Amino acid sequence: MTAGTAGTAMTARAPGTDAADAAAQAAREAVFDAAVAADERIEPRDWMPEAYRATLVRQIAQHAHSEIIGMQPEANWITRAPSLRRKAILMAKVQDEAGHGLYLYSAAETLGVSRDELLDKLHTGRQKYSSIFNYPTLTWADVGAIGWLVDGAAITNQVPLCRCSYGPYARAMVRVCKEESFHQRQGYEALLALSRGTEAQHAMAQDAVNRWWWPSLMMFGPPDDESAHSARSMAWKIKRHSNDELRQRFVDIAAPQAEALGLTLPDPDLKWNEERGHHDFGPIDWTEFRDVLKGNGPCNEQRITQRRRAHEDGTWVREAAAAHARKHTAQPGEAQA
Amino acid sequence: MSTDTWPLWEVFVRSRRGLSHTHAGSLHAPDAEMALRNARDLYTRRMEGVSLWVVPSTAITASSPDEKDPFFEPAADKPYRHPTFYEIPEGVKHL
């Protein structure tokens, strides 16, 4: 329940009880640690370490931002979808992404931050979104590739988050994961149609996969030995698997799917390793990842500008709705037509 | 005017007739009517519900997590409230 955070009552401090304070603090930490160890969920009004709260706010906000920024590259193709069927599907998918953003903003709000604060941080670049959305959607096939690869990578990341130690985040992810499955399948189906189409359509599908494959692998974040917060997040059970583990899982899933599509993945080193029971794959260009993260991707500027403009353009709607609500609560006796 | 001035609503969905409404999540909306419309778009896009409740979050009174133990303790020492507490001879049926 989002309502929770307001009710944390502070009792007056008795003077000279530093030892008692320390003992109370240790007791609260012990309760928290025990709950995490027992795989119980932490709920909004429970005591939690400040660093746990801050980590969750950063992660959930970034996740929420990714959902709503992610609407842009795909919305780019709504008006040019090749059939009414594909258009209806794409609109439903983009609407889902907005919904996912809202579930996640709600989850973040249970931690005591306001939605306006989060949006402001997105608009001013103080909070990030997934760098995958800084790549352009150049052809219709990109919509398919995003569904298959980008949403596929997201699902691989998100399924373990359904068991995240923070209750509201875990519940939001359950809902999101149910809906993502449609996203991935529609993308795969769209790519399959192209792959089995004319020579030009097949080439278009292959080109899209070539461009989206490596950025999709980067979505899992830096390698384990360079990932700053990974170990702590795993100890807190916010994260259940390491970046490299999830990346490997995704490669193993995607490789046979590519084969069934009749498309290749742009990695000459990709091959099944019988000994490991996994696919080997080539090195990832982390220089590109860091560069896009820094703001130098093909679409960073455009994504944020468009987001800010959408927010500003919506101001009058928000104001009008609030004015309407004020008017009607001011005169409760007035009959509502 | 910001969404901060839009109050928070808790959304409850009845998934089908015969079941109770259960908490689905929350949203911001300027008034009850808009809250209902937003709730429909946000929580019932896939026929998840046949009925919706929206309740201002501020209208909810919650038990405090701090007094969890004493508050719920009275139930802990009354196992005789459960049917499994009682020993019934083997072979007795419909009990």
Tab-separated table of N, CA, C and O in Angstrom, chain A residues 153-262:
chain	number	residue	atom	x	y	z
A	153	ALA	N	15.755	-9.282	-23.121
A	153	ALA	CA	16.781	-9.014	-22.108
A	153	ALA	C	16.126	-8.461	-20.847
A	153	ALA	O	16.483	-8.831	-19.722
A	154	ALA	N	15.140	-7.577	-21.041
A	154	ALA	CA	14.448	-6.999	-19.882
A	154	ALA	C	13.761	-8.096	-19.073
A	154	ALA	O	13.833	-8.104	-17.842
A	155	ILE	N	13.126	-9.041	-19.746
A	155	ILE	CA	12.443	-10.127	-19.025
A	155	ILE	C	13.458	-10.949	-18.220
A	155	ILE	O	13.234	-11.271	-17.051
A	156	THR	N	14.593	-11.250	-18.858
A	156	THR	CA	15.628	-12.018	-18.159
A	156	THR	C	16.061	-11.291	-16.877
A	156	THR	O	16.270	-11.904	-15.842
A	157	ASN	N	16.155	-9.985	-16.965
A	157	ASN	CA	16.504	-9.159	-15.801
A	157	ASN	C	15.387	-9.112	-14.775
A	157	ASN	O	15.617	-9.064	-13.574
A	158	GLN	N	14.150	-9.056	-15.277
A	158	GLN	CA	13.015	-8.722	-14.404
A	158	GLN	C	12.408	-9.921	-13.696
A	158	GLN	O	11.864	-9.772	-12.603
A	159	VAL	N	12.495	-11.093	-14.310
A	159	VAL	CA	11.875	-12.255	-13.659
A	159	VAL	C	12.431	-12.463	-12.246
A	159	VAL	O	11.676	-12.614	-11.290
A	160	PRO	N	13.772	-12.406	-12.057
A	160	PRO	CA	14.267	-12.555	-10.678
A	160	PRO	C	13.851	-11.398	-9.765
A	160	PRO	O	13.782	-11.567	-8.549
A	161	LEU	N	13.544	-10.236	-10.352
A	161	LEU	CA	13.130	-9.097	-9.526
A	161	LEU	C	11.747	-9.310	-8.906
A	161	LEU	O	11.368	-8.617	-7.966
A	162	CYS	N	10.982	-10.264	-9.449
A	162	CYS	CA	9.689	-10.601	-8.837
A	162	CYS	C	9.888	-11.143	-7.429
A	162	CYS	O	8.949	-11.201	-6.645
A	163	ARG	N	11.119	-11.591	-7.110
A	163	ARG	CA	11.417	-12.092	-5.769
A	163	ARG	C	12.306	-11.118	-5.005
A	163	ARG	O	12.943	-11.492	-4.019
A	164	CYS	N	12.344	-9.881	-5.459
A	164	CYS	CA	13.136	-8.843	-4.789
A	164	CYS	C	12.662	-8.685	-3.344
A	164	CYS	O	11.487	-8.854	-3.043
A	165	SER	N	13.588	-8.344	-2.445
A	165	SER	CA	13.234	-8.259	-1.021
A	165	SER	C	12.281	-7.110	-0.708
A	165	SER	O	11.644	-7.118	0.348
A	166	TYR	N	12.178	-6.126	-1.579
A	166	TYR	CA	11.263	-5.014	-1.285
A	166	TYR	C	9.883	-5.289	-1.904
A	166	TYR	O	9.735	-5.334	-3.128
A	167	GLY	N	8.890	-5.454	-1.063
A	167	GLY	CA	7.555	-5.885	-1.478
A	167	GLY	C	6.943	-5.121	-2.643
A	167	GLY	O	6.568	-5.715	-3.658
A	168	PRO	N	6.820	-3.791	-2.534
A	168	PRO	CA	6.149	-3.046	-3.614
A	168	PRO	C	6.846	-3.184	-4.974
A	168	PRO	O	6.186	-3.233	-6.010
A	169	TYR	N	8.181	-3.270	-4.965
A	169	TYR	CA	8.928	-3.428	-6.222
A	169	TYR	C	8.649	-4.823	-6.797
A	169	TYR	O	8.360	-4.971	-7.981
A	170	ALA	N	8.709	-5.833	-5.924
A	170	ALA	CA	8.465	-7.210	-6.366
A	170	ALA	C	7.057	-7.336	-6.961
A	170	ALA	O	6.873	-7.948	-8.015
A	171	ARG	N	6.073	-6.716	-6.302
A	171	ARG	CA	4.692	-6.820	-6.809
A	171	ARG	C	4.542	-6.122	-8.159
A	171	ARG	O	3.841	-6.609	-9.055
A	172	ALA	N	5.204	-4.974	-8.301
A	172	ALA	CA	5.146	-4.266	-9.590
A	172	ALA	C	5.755	-5.141	-10.683
A	172	ALA	O	5.245	-5.212	-11.805
A	173	MET	N	6.844	-5.846	-10.342
A	173	MET	CA	7.522	-6.655	-11.349
A	173	MET	C	6.702	-7.863	-11.776
A	173	MET	O	6.760	-8.289	-12.919
A	174	VAL	N	5.915	-8.408	-10.872
A	174	VAL	CA	5.051	-9.541	-11.227
A	174	VAL	C	4.097	-9.104	-12.342
A	174	VAL	O	3.929	-9.773	-13.367
A	175	ARG	N	3.509	-7.942	-12.138
A	175	ARG	CA	2.573	-7.395	-13.114
A	175	ARG	C	3.283	-7.107	-14.448
A	175	ARG	O	2.790	-7.453	-15.524
A	176	VAL	N	4.448	-6.475	-14.344
A	176	VAL	CA	5.204	-6.120	-15.547
A	176	VAL	C	5.586	-7.384	-16.341
A	176	VAL	O	5.421	-7.440	-17.552
A	177	CYS	N	6.075	-8.396	-15.630
A	177	CYS	CA	6.548	-9.602	-16.320
A	177	CYS	C	5.428	-10.299	-17.076
A	177	CYS	O	5.628	-10.808	-18.180
A	178	LYS	N	4.243	-10.331	-16.479
A	178	LYS	CA	3.101	-10.936	-17.161
A	178	LYS	C	2.865	-10.256	-18.499
A	178	LYS	O	2.552	-10.902	-19.497
A	179	GLU	N	3.020	-8.933	-18.518
A	179	GLU	CA	2.702	-8.185	-19.729
A	179	GLU	C	3.845	-8.213	-20.745
A	179	GLU	O	3.611	-8.136	-21.947
A	180	GLU	N	5.079	-8.328	-20.239
A	180	GLU	CA	6.243	-8.310	-21.139
A	180	GLU	C	6.243	-9.495	-22.099
A	180	GLU	O	6.800	-9.422	-23.187
A	181	SER	N	5.651	-10.587	-21.660
A	181	SER	CA	5.699	-11.789	-22.472
A	181	SER	C	5.038	-11.546	-23.830
A	181	SER	O	5.528	-11.997	-24.870
A	182	PHE	N	3.949	-10.807	-23.825
A	182	PHE	CA	3.302	-10.436	-25.086
A	182	PHE	C	4.240	-9.556	-25.919
A	182	PHE	O	4.349	-9.710	-27.137
A	183	HIS	N	4.946	-8.662	-25.259
A	183	HIS	CA	5.847	-7.753	-25.981
A	183	HIS	C	6.902	-8.534	-26.758
A	183	HIS	O	7.216	-8.246	-27.894
A	184	GLN	N	7.460	-9.527	-26.075
A	184	GLN	CA	8.538	-10.270	-26.710
A	184	GLN	C	8.003	-11.121	-27.861
A	184	GLN	O	8.587	-11.166	-28.942
A	185	ARG	N	6.879	-11.752	-27.639
A	185	ARG	CA	6.341	-12.634	-28.675
A	185	ARG	C	5.890	-11.867	-29.916
A	185	ARG	O	6.094	-12.322	-31.042
A	186	GLN	N	5.296	-10.672	-29.701
A	186	GLN	CA	4.878	-9.921	-30.883
A	186	GLN	C	6.093	-9.480	-31.697
A	186	GLN	O	6.056	-9.453	-32.923
A	187	GLY	N	7.195	-9.160	-31.008
A	187	GLY	CA	8.409	-8.744	-31.708
A	187	GLY	C	8.984	-9.897	-32.523
A	187	GLY	O	9.382	-9.730	-33.680
A	188	TYR	N	9.004	-11.048	-31.873
A	188	TYR	CA	9.543	-12.231	-32.537
A	188	TYR	C	8.717	-12.564	-33.778
A	188	TYR	O	9.254	-12.840	-34.852
A	189	GLU	N	7.408	-12.493	-33.626
A	189	GLU	CA	6.519	-12.800	-34.750
A	189	GLU	C	6.715	-11.809	-35.897
A	189	GLU	O	6.739	-12.200	-37.069
A	190	ALA	N	6.881	-10.534	-35.571
A	190	ALA	CA	7.082	-9.513	-36.605
A	190	ALA	C	8.391	-9.767	-37.357
A	190	ALA	O	8.462	-9.623	-38.585
A	191	LEU	N	9.436	-10.151	-36.597
A	191	LEU	CA	10.723	-10.432	-37.237
A	191	LEU	C	10.641	-11.678	-38.115
A	191	LEU	O	11.220	-11.738	-39.202
A	192	LEU	N	9.905	-12.661	-37.624
A	192	LEU	CA	9.760	-13.904	-38.371
A	192	LEU	C	9.073	-13.640	-39.716
A	192	LEU	O	9.478	-14.174	-40.760
A	193	ALA	N	8.049	-12.790	-39.683
A	193	ALA	CA	7.336	-12.447	-40.919
A	193	ALA	C	8.303	-11.817	-41.921
A	193	ALA	O	8.289	-12.147	-43.115
A	194	LEU	N	9.161	-10.925	-41.423
A	194	LEU	CA	10.126	-10.274	-42.315
A	194	LEU	C	11.174	-11.269	-42.805
A	194	LEU	O	11.537	-11.289	-43.988
A	195	SER	N	11.649	-12.083	-41.883
A	195	SER	CA	12.706	-13.026	-42.235
A	195	SER	C	12.244	-14.004	-43.321
A	195	SER	O	13.027	-14.417	-44.165
A	196	ARG	N	10.964	-14.365	-43.277
A	196	ARG	CA	10.426	-15.296	-44.265
A	196	ARG	C	9.840	-14.579	-45.470
A	196	ARG	O	9.223	-15.201	-46.343
A	197	GLY	N	9.978	-13.257	-45.503
A	197	GLY	CA	9.405	-12.461	-46.592
A	197	GLY	C	10.338	-12.378	-47.788
A	197	GLY	O	11.088	-13.310	-48.087
A	198	THR	N	10.295	-11.246	-48.458
A	198	THR	CA	11.149	-11.055	-49.627
A	198	THR	C	12.602	-10.929	-49.191
A	198	THR	O	12.898	-10.792	-47.996
A	199	GLU	N	13.472	-10.931	-50.158
A	199	GLU	CA	14.896	-10.804	-49.872
A	199	GLU	C	15.186	-9.485	-49.142
A	199	GLU	O	15.965	-9.439	-48.184
A	200	ALA	N	14.515	-8.431	-49.584
A	200	ALA	CA	14.731	-7.114	-48.969
A	200	ALA	C	14.218	-7.105	-47.530
A	200	ALA	O	14.844	-6.517	-46.637
A	201	GLN	N	13.072	-7.768	-47.306
A	201	GLN	CA	12.525	-7.819	-45.940
A	201	GLN	C	13.437	-8.624	-45.030
A	201	GLN	O	13.704	-8.230	-43.888
A	202	HIS	N	13.952	-9.732	-45.544
A	202	HIS	CA	14.871	-10.554	-44.771
A	202	HIS	C	16.119	-9.739	-44.393
A	202	HIS	O	16.575	-9.769	-43.239
A	203	ALA	N	16.632	-8.999	-45.365
A	203	ALA	CA	17.826	-8.184	-45.119
A	203	ALA	C	17.542	-7.107	-44.070
A	203	ALA	O	18.392	-6.791	-43.227
A	204	MET	N	16.333	-6.573	-44.120
A	204	MET	CA	15.946	-5.539	-43.147
A	204	MET	C	15.930	-6.124	-41.722
A	204	MET	O	16.418	-5.509	-40.765
A	205	ALA	N	15.380	-7.323	-41.604
A	205	ALA	CA	15.338	-7.989	-40.295
A	205	ALA	C	16.755	-8.264	-39.791
A	205	ALA	O	17.078	-8.012	-38.623
A	206	GLN	N	17.605	-8.761	-40.698
A	206	GLN	CA	18.977	-9.082	-40.306
A	206	GLN	C	19.728	-7.823	-39.867
A	206	GLN	O	20.451	-7.829	-38.855
A	207	ASP	N	19.516	-6.742	-40.591
A	207	ASP	CA	20.179	-5.478	-40.255
A	207	ASP	C	19.754	-4.985	-38.860
A	207	ASP	O	20.580	-4.518	-38.071
A	208	ALA	N	18.461	-5.112	-38.571
A	208	ALA	CA	17.978	-4.657	-37.258
A	208	ALA	C	18.600	-5.501	-36.146
A	208	ALA	O	19.060	-4.965	-35.125
A	209	VAL	N	18.636	-6.808	-36.339
A	209	VAL	CA	19.222	-7.693	-35.330
A	209	VAL	C	20.709	-7.366	-35.155
A	209	VAL	O	21.220	-7.318	-34.034
A	210	ASN	N	21.388	-7.102	-36.265
A	210	ASN	CA	22.807	-6.735	-36.186
A	210	ASN	C	23.015	-5.495	-35.320
A	210	ASN	O	23.965	-5.416	-34.558
A	211	ARG	N	22.124	-4.534	-35.430
A	211	ARG	CA	22.306	-3.299	-34.667
A	211	ARG	C	21.872	-3.423	-33.208
A	211	ARG	O	22.400	-2.746	-32.340
A	212	TRP	N	20.876	-4.271	-32.915
A	212	TRP	CA	20.337	-4.317	-31.542
A	212	TRP	C	20.984	-5.376	-30.661
A	212	TRP	O	20.813	-5.377	-29.440
A	213	TRP	N	21.717	-6.324	-31.275
A	213	TRP	CA	22.248	-7.423	-30.470
A	213	TRP	C	23.196	-6.959	-29.363
A	213	TRP	O	22.986	-7.237	-28.183
A	214	TRP	N	24.236	-6.227	-29.743
A	214	TRP	CA	25.235	-5.846	-28.730
A	214	TRP	C	24.676	-4.893	-27.680
A	214	TRP	O	24.894	-5.106	-26.476
A	215	PRO	N	23.937	-3.855	-28.101
A	215	PRO	CA	23.331	-3.005	-27.055
A	215	PRO	C	22.433	-3.801	-26.100
A	215	PRO	O	22.359	-3.491	-24.907
A	216	SER	N	21.756	-4.853	-26.618
A	216	SER	CA	20.913	-5.661	-25.728
A	216	SER	C	21.754	-6.375	-24.673
A	216	SER	O	21.366	-6.466	-23.503
A	217	LEU	N	22.923	-6.872	-25.085
A	217	LEU	CA	23.807	-7.539	-24.117
A	217	LEU	C	24.327	-6.550	-23.072
A	217	LEU	O	24.586	-6.913	-21.922
A	218	MET	N	24.452	-5.288	-23.485
A	218	MET	CA	24.935	-4.264	-22.542
A	218	MET	C	23.875	-3.924	-21.497
A	218	MET	O	24.180	-3.355	-20.452
A	219	MET	N	22.604	-4.251	-21.805
A	219	MET	CA	21.528	-3.923	-20.859
A	219	MET	C	21.722	-4.577	-19.497
A	219	MET	O	21.148	-4.142	-18.508
A	220	PHE	N	22.513	-5.651	-19.443
A	220	PHE	CA	22.703	-6.334	-18.161
A	220	PHE	C	23.708	-5.613	-17.271
A	220	PHE	O	23.939	-6.025	-16.146
A	221	GLY	N	24.289	-4.547	-17.802
A	221	GLY	CA	25.214	-3.764	-16.995
A	221	GLY	C	26.629	-4.266	-17.106
A	221	GLY	O	26.886	-5.296	-17.730
A	222	PRO	N	27.559	-3.530	-16.484
A	222	PRO	CA	28.981	-3.853	-16.591
A	222	PRO	C	29.295	-5.254	-16.054
A	222	PRO	O	28.493	-5.819	-15.309
A	223	PRO	N	30.456	-5.802	-16.437
A	223	PRO	CA	30.837	-7.130	-15.934
A	223	PRO	C	30.907	-7.125	-14.408
A	223	PRO	O	31.116	-6.077	-13.799
A	224	ASP	N	30.739	-8.302	-13.833
A	224	ASP	CA	30.646	-8.410	-12.372
A	224	ASP	C	31.788	-7.735	-11.633
A	224	ASP	O	31.584	-7.084	-10.615
A	225	ASP	N	33.024	-7.885	-12.160
A	225	ASP	CA	34.157	-7.326	-11.400
A	225	ASP	C	34.230	-5.798	-11.501
A	225	ASP	O	35.021	-5.175	-10.827
A	226	GLU	N	33.384	-5.191	-12.333
A	226	GLU	CA	33.380	-3.716	-12.415
A	226	GLU	C	32.072	-3.123	-11.924
A	226	GLU	O	31.856	-1.920	-11.994
A	227	SER	N	31.146	-3.972	-11.477
A	227	SER	CA	29.826	-3.477	-11.093
A	227	SER	C	29.854	-3.032	-9.633
A	227	SER	O	29.989	-3.828	-8.717
A	228	ALA	N	29.728	-1.706	-9.455
A	228	ALA	CA	29.970	-1.089	-8.156
A	228	ALA	C	29.051	-1.604	-7.038
A	228	ALA	O	29.516	-1.912	-5.947
A	229	HIS	N	27.736	-1.704	-7.315
A	229	HIS	CA	26.807	-1.970	-6.217
A	229	HIS	C	26.294	-3.405	-6.177
A	229	HIS	O	25.492	-3.751	-5.331
A	230	SER	N	26.758	-4.209	-7.139
A	230	SER	CA	26.181	-5.541	-7.300
A	230	SER	C	26.205	-6.394	-6.034
A	230	SER	O	25.181	-6.946	-5.634
A	231	ALA	N	27.383	-6.474	-5.392
A	231	ALA	CA	27.532	-7.378	-4.251
A	231	ALA	C	26.578	-6.985	-3.127
A	231	ALA	O	25.905	-7.826	-2.533
A	232	ARG	N	26.482	-5.684	-2.873
A	232	ARG	CA	25.623	-5.233	-1.786
A	232	ARG	C	24.150	-5.498	-2.109
A	232	ARG	O	23.380	-5.939	-1.268
A	233	SER	N	23.762	-5.214	-3.369
A	233	SER	CA	22.376	-5.456	-3.763
A	233	SER	C	22.022	-6.926	-3.663
A	233	SER	O	20.885	-7.282	-3.363
A	234	MET	N	23.008	-7.789	-3.927
A	234	MET	CA	22.733	-9.215	-3.827
A	234	MET	C	22.616	-9.641	-2.370
A	234	MET	O	21.766	-10.460	-2.027
A	235	ALA	N	23.418	-9.043	-1.504
A	235	ALA	CA	23.316	-9.355	-0.074
A	235	ALA	C	21.947	-8.939	0.457
A	235	ALA	O	21.362	-9.604	1.305
A	236	TRP	N	21.426	-7.845	-0.060
A	236	TRP	CA	20.102	-7.365	0.361
A	236	TRP	C	18.955	-8.076	-0.364
A	236	TRP	O	17.797	-7.757	-0.164
A	237	LYS	N	19.307	-8.965	-1.275
A	237	LYS	CA	18.326	-9.687	-2.087
A	237	LYS	C	17.448	-8.765	-2.929
A	237	LYS	O	16.294	-9.068	-3.219
A	238	ILE	N	17.974	-7.594	-3.264
A	238	ILE	CA	17.311	-6.755	-4.269
A	238	ILE	C	17.578	-7.428	-5.607
A	238	ILE	O	16.707	-7.591	-6.443
A	239	LYS	N	18.808	-7.835	-5.774
A	239	LYS	CA	19.273	-8.542	-6.961
A	239	LYS	C	19.486	-9.997	-6.588
A	239	LYS	O	19.976	-10.277	-5.503
A	240	ARG	N	19.118	-10.888	-7.486
A	240	ARG	CA	19.264	-12.309	-7.157
A	240	ARG	C	20.378	-12.985	-7.949
A	240	ARG	O	20.840	-14.053	-7.590
A	241	HIS	N	20.745	-12.399	-9.083
A	241	HIS	CA	21.786	-12.989	-9.924
A	241	HIS	C	22.713	-11.880	-10.398
A	241	HIS	O	22.292	-10.739	-10.539
A	242	SER	N	23.952	-12.242	-10.693
A	242	SER	CA	24.911	-11.218	-11.126
A	242	SER	C	24.661	-10.838	-12.584
A	242	SER	O	23.993	-11.571	-13.328
A	243	ASN	N	25.200	-9.695	-12.985
A	243	ASN	CA	25.043	-9.206	-14.365
A	243	ASN	C	25.504	-10.241	-15.386
A	243	ASN	O	24.812	-10.512	-16.365
A	244	ASP	N	26.673	-10.807	-15.145
A	244	ASP	CA	27.239	-11.755	-16.117
A	244	ASP	C	26.421	-13.042	-16.202
A	244	ASP	O	26.272	-13.631	-17.270
A	245	GLU	N	25.894	-13.448	-15.046
A	245	GLU	CA	25.070	-14.651	-15.004
A	245	GLU	C	23.809	-14.458	-15.862
A	245	GLU	O	23.439	-15.322	-16.662
A	246	LEU	N	23.165	-13.300	-15.698
A	246	LEU	CA	21.935	-13.031	-16.447
A	246	LEU	C	22.223	-12.861	-17.939
A	246	LEU	O	21.456	-13.299	-18.794
A	247	ARG	N	23.366	-12.242	-18.241
A	247	ARG	CA	23.754	-12.034	-19.635
A	247	ARG	C	23.953	-13.390	-20.320
A	247	ARG	O	23.466	-13.618	-21.418
A	248	GLN	N	24.629	-14.292	-19.603
A	248	GLN	CA	24.855	-15.627	-20.144
A	248	GLN	C	23.526	-16.348	-20.389
A	248	GLN	O	23.311	-16.977	-21.425
A	249	ARG	N	22.625	-16.208	-19.428
A	249	ARG	CA	21.314	-16.844	-19.544
A	249	ARG	C	20.601	-16.358	-20.803
A	249	ARG	O	20.020	-17.127	-21.558
A	250	PHE	N	20.682	-15.042	-21.038
A	250	PHE	CA	20.023	-14.445	-22.198
A	250	PHE	C	20.632	-14.933	-23.517
A	250	PHE	O	19.906	-15.269	-24.460
A	251	VAL	N	21.965	-14.985	-23.562
A	251	VAL	CA	22.634	-15.459	-24.787
A	251	VAL	C	22.209	-16.905	-25.088
A	251	VAL	O	21.892	-17.244	-26.226
A	252	ASP	N	22.164	-17.722	-24.040
A	252	ASP	CA	21.782	-19.126	-24.222
A	252	ASP	C	20.346	-19.266	-24.737
A	252	ASP	O	20.032	-20.186	-25.486
A	253	ILE	N	19.489	-18.348	-24.303
A	253	ILE	CA	18.092	-18.398	-24.755
A	253	ILE	C	17.970	-17.865	-26.182
A	253	ILE	O	17.249	-18.421	-27.018
A	254	ALA	N	18.695	-16.778	-26.467
A	254	ALA	CA	18.516	-16.078	-27.748
A	254	ALA	C	19.138	-16.824	-28.933
A	254	ALA	O	18.603	-16.775	-30.046
A	255	ALA	N	20.249	-17.512	-28.696
A	255	ALA	CA	20.958	-18.142	-29.817
A	255	ALA	C	20.070	-19.112	-30.615
A	255	ALA	O	19.964	-18.985	-31.841
A	256	PRO	N	19.404	-20.060	-29.941
A	256	PRO	CA	18.521	-20.953	-30.720
A	256	PRO	C	17.303	-20.224	-31.297
A	256	PRO	O	16.785	-20.623	-32.344
A	257	GLN	N	16.855	-19.175	-30.637
A	257	GLN	CA	15.716	-18.411	-31.165
A	257	GLN	C	16.100	-17.742	-32.484
A	257	GLN	O	15.290	-17.649	-33.417
A	258	ALA	N	17.350	-17.251	-32.549
A	258	ALA	CA	17.832	-16.618	-33.783
A	258	ALA	C	17.831	-17.639	-34.919
A	258	ALA	O	17.438	-17.337	-36.050
A	259	GLU	N	18.272	-18.842	-34.571
A	259	GLU	CA	18.323	-19.899	-35.571
A	259	GLU	C	16.932	-20.181	-36.132
A	259	GLU	O	16.739	-20.292	-37.348
A	260	ALA	N	15.952	-20.268	-35.244
A	260	ALA	CA	14.577	-20.539	-35.673
A	260	ALA	C	14.029	-19.403	-36.533
A	260	ALA	O	13.152	-19.609	-37.370
A	261	LEU	N	14.570	-18.200	-36.302
A	261	LEU	CA	14.150	-17.048	-37.108
A	261	LEU	C	14.769	-17.085	-38.499
A	261	LEU	O	14.333	-16.386	-39.402
A	262	GLY	N	15.841	-17.861	-38.643
A	262	GLY	CA	16.589	-17.843	-39.894
A	262	GLY	C	17.483	-16.621	-39.996
A	262	GLY	O	17.838	-16.179	-41.085
